[in-house]
PDB file of C-alpha atoms in Angstrom:
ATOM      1  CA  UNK U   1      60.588 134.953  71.776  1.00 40.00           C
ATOM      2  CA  UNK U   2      64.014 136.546  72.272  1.00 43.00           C
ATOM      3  CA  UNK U   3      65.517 136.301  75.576  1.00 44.00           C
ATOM      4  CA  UNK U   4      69.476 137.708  76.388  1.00 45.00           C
ATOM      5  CA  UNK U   5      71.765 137.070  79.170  1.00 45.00           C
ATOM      6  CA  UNK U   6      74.566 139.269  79.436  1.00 44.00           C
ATOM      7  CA  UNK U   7      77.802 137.632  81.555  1.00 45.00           C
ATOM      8  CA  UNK U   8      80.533 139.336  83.200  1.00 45.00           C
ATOM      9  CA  UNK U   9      83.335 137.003  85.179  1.00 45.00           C
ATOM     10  CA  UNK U  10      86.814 137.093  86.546  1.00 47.00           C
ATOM     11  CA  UNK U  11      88.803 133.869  85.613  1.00 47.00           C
ATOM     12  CA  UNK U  12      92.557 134.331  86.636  1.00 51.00           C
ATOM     13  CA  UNK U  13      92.597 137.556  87.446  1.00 51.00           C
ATOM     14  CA  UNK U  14      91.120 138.512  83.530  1.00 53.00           C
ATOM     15  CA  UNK U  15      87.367 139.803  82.943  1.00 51.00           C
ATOM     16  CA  UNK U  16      85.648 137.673  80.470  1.00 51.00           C
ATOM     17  CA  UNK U  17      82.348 138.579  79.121  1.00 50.00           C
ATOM     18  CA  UNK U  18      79.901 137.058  76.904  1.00 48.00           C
ATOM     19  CA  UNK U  19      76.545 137.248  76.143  1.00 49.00           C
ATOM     20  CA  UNK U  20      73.941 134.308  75.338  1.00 48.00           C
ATOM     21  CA  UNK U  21      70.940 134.712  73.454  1.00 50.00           C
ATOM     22  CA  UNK U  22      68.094 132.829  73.578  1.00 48.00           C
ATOM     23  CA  UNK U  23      65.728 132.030  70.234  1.00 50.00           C
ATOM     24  CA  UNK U  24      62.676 129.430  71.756  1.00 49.00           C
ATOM     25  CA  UNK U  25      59.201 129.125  70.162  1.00 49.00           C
ATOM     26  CA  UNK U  26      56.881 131.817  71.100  1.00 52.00           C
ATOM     27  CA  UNK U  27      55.599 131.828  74.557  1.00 50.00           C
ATOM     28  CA  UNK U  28      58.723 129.482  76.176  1.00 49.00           C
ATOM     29  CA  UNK U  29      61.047 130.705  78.767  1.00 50.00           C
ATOM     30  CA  UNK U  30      63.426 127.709  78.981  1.00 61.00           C
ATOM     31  CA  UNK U  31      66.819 128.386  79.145  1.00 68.00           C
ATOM     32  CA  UNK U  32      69.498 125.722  78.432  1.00 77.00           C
ATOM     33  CA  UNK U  33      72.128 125.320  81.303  1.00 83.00           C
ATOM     34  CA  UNK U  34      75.874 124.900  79.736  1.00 88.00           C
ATOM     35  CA  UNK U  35      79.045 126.033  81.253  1.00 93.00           C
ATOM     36  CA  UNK U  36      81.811 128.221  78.870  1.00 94.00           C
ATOM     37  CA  UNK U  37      85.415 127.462  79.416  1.00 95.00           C
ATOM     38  CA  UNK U  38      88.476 129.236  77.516  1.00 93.00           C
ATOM     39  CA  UNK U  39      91.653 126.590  77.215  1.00 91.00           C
ATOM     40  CA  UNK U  40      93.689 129.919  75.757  1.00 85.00           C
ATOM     41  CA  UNK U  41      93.609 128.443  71.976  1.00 90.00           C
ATOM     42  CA  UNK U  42      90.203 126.571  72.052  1.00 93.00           C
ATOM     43  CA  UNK U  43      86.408 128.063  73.880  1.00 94.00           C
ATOM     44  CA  UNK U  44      84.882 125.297  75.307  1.00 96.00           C
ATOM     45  CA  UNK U  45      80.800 125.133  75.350  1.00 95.00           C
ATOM     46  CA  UNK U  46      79.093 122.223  77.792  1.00 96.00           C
ATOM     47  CA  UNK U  47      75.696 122.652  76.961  1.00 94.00           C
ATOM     48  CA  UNK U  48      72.575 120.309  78.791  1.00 92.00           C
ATOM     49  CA  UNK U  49      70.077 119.435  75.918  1.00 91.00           C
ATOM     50  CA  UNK U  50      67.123 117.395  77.029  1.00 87.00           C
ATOM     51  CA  UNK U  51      66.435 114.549  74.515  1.00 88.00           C
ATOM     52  CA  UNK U  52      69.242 115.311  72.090  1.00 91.00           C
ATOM     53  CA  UNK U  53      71.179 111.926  72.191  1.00 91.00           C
ATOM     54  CA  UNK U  54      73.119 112.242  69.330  1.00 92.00           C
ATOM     55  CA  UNK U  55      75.276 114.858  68.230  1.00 93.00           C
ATOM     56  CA  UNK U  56      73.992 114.404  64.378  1.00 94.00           C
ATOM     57  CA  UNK U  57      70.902 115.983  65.855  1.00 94.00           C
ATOM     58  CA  UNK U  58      72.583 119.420  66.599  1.00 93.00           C
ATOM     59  CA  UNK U  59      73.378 122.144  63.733  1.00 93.00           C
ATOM     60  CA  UNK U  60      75.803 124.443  64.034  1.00 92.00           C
ATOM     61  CA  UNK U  61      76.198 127.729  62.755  1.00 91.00           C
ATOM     62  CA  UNK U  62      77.964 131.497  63.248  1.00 90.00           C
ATOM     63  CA  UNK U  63      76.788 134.904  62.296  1.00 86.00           C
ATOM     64  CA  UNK U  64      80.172 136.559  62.344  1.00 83.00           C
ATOM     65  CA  UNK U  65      83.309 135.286  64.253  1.00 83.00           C
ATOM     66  CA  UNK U  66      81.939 135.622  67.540  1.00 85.00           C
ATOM     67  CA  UNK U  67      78.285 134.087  67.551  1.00 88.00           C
ATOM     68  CA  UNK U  68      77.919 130.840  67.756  1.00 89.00           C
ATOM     69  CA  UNK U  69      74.239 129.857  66.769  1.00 89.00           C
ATOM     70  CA  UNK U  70      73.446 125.891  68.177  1.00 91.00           C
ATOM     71  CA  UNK U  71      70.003 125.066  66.908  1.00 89.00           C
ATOM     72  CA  UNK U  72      68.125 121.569  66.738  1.00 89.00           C
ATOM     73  CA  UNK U  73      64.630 120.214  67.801  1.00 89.00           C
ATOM     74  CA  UNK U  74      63.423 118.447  71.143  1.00 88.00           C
ATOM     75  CA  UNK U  75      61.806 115.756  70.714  1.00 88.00           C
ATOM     76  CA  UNK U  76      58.394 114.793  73.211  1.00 85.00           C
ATOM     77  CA  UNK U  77      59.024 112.183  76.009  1.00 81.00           C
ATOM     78  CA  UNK U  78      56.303 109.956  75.590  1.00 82.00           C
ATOM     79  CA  UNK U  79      54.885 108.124  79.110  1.00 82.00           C
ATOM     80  CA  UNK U  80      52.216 106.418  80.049  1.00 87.00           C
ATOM     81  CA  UNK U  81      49.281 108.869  82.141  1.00 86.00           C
ATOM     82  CA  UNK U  82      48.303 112.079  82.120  1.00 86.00           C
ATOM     83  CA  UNK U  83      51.252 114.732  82.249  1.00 83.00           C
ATOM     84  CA  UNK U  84      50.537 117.140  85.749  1.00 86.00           C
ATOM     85  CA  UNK U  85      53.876 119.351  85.185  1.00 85.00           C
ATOM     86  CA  UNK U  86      55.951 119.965  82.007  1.00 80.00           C
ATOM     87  CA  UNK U  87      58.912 122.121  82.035  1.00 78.00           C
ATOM     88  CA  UNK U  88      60.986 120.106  79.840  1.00 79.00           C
ATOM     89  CA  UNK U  89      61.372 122.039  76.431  1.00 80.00           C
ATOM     90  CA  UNK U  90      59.543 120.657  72.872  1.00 83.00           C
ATOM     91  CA  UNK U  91      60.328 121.680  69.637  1.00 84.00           C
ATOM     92  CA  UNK U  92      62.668 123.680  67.561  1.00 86.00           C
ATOM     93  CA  UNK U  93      65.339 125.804  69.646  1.00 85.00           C
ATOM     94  CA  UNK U  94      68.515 128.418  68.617  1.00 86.00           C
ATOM     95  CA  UNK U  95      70.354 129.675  71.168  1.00 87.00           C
ATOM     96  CA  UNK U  96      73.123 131.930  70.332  1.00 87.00           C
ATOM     97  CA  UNK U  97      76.300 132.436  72.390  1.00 89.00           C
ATOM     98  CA  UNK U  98      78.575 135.584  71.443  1.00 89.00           C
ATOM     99  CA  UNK U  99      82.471 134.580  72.678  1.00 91.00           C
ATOM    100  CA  UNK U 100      84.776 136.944  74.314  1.00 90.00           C
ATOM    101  CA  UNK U 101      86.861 136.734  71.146  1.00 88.00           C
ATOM    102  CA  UNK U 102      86.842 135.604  67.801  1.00 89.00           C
ATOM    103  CA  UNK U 103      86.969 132.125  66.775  1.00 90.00           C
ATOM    104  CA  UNK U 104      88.721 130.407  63.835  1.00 88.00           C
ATOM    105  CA  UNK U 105      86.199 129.832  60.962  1.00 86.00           C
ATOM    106  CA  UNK U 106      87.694 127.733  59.006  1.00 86.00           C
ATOM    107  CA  UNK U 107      88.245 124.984  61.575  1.00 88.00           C
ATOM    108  CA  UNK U 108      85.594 122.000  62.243  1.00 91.00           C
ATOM    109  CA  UNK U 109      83.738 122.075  65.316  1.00 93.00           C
ATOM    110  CA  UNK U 110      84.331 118.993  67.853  1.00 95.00           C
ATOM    111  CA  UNK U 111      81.519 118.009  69.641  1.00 95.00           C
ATOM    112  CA  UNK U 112      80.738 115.105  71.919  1.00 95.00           C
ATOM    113  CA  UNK U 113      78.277 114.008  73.875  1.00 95.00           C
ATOM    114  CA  UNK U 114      79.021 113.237  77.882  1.00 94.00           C
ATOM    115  CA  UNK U 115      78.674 109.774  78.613  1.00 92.00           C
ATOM    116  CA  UNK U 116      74.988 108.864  80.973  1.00 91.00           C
ATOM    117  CA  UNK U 117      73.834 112.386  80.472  1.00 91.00           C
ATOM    118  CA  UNK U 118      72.020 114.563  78.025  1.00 89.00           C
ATOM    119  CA  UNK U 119      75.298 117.120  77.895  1.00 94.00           C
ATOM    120  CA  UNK U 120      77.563 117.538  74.769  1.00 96.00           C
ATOM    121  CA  UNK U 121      80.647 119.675  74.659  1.00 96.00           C
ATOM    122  CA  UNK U 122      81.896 121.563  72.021  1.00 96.00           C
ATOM    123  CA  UNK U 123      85.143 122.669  71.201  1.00 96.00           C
ATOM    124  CA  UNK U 124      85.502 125.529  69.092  1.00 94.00           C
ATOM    125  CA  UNK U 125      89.372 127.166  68.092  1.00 92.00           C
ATOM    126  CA  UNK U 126      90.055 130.319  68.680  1.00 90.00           C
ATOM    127  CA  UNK U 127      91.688 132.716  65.829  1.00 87.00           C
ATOM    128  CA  UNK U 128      94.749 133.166  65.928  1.00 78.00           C
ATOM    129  CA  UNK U 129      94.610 136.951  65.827  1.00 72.00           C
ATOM    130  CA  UNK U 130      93.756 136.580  69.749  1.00 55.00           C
ATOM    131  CA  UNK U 131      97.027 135.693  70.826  1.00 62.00           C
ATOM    132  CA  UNK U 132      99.931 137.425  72.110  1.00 66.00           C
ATOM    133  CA  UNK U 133     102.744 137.788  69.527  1.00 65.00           C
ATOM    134  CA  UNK U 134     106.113 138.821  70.297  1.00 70.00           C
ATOM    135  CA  UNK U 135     107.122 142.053  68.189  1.00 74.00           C
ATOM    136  CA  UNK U 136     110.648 142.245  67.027  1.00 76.00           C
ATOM    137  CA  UNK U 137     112.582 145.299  67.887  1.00 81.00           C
ATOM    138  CA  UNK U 138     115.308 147.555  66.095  1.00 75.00           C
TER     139      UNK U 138
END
């Protein structure tokens, strides 16, 4: 199942938009909650995935230089009982995040996880054909 979210914000005064797709096994409606930040040379992704705890765990990938594709697999909490609710997410996931801008593809991906919680934030440069050059003038 393919699910989209299309965002619109104002951060100082500039729109920002950016969609996020979502790329769960059939018949799932989880989305992941993350936050998206822009630094002005880096995007920053905080990103909540249940039972991920190590960043080895997460593949990364883009489809162009504005889609960032974050795949991996949750794993199944195993307890003691019978289960009465489950909403956390199993299995294999994608989710893919289209940026405002592009982002530098030759540069490595940071990513760490956020110590006591299931959260990991990625850092991700942006090219440098985003920012503002000075022109000289005759």
């Amino acid at each position: 199942m393919i699910m989209g979210l299309y965002i619109l914000i104002m951060y100082k005064k500039k729109t920002i938009s950016f969609t996020v797709e979502y790329r769960n096994k059939p018949g799932s409606t989880w989305q992941p909650y993350y936050n998206l930040y822009d630094d002005s040379s880096h995007f920053i992704i905080v990103l909540c995935l249940p039972s991920i705890t190590n960043k080895d765990e997460i593949k990364l990938f883009t489809e162009g230089e504005e889609n960032i594709i974050i795949s991996g697999e949750y794993k199944e909490l195993d307890f003691a009982g019978s289960i009465l609710k489950k909403s956390i997410p199993v299995g294999d996931f994608e989710y893919v995040i289209t940026l405002p801008s592009k982002i530098e593809l030759t540069s490595k991906v940071k990513i760490e996880k956020i110590e006591n919680s299931n959260m990991f934030k990625f850092v991700i440069k942006k090219s440098q054909e985003n920012k503002r050059i000075k022109l000289d003038v005759e």
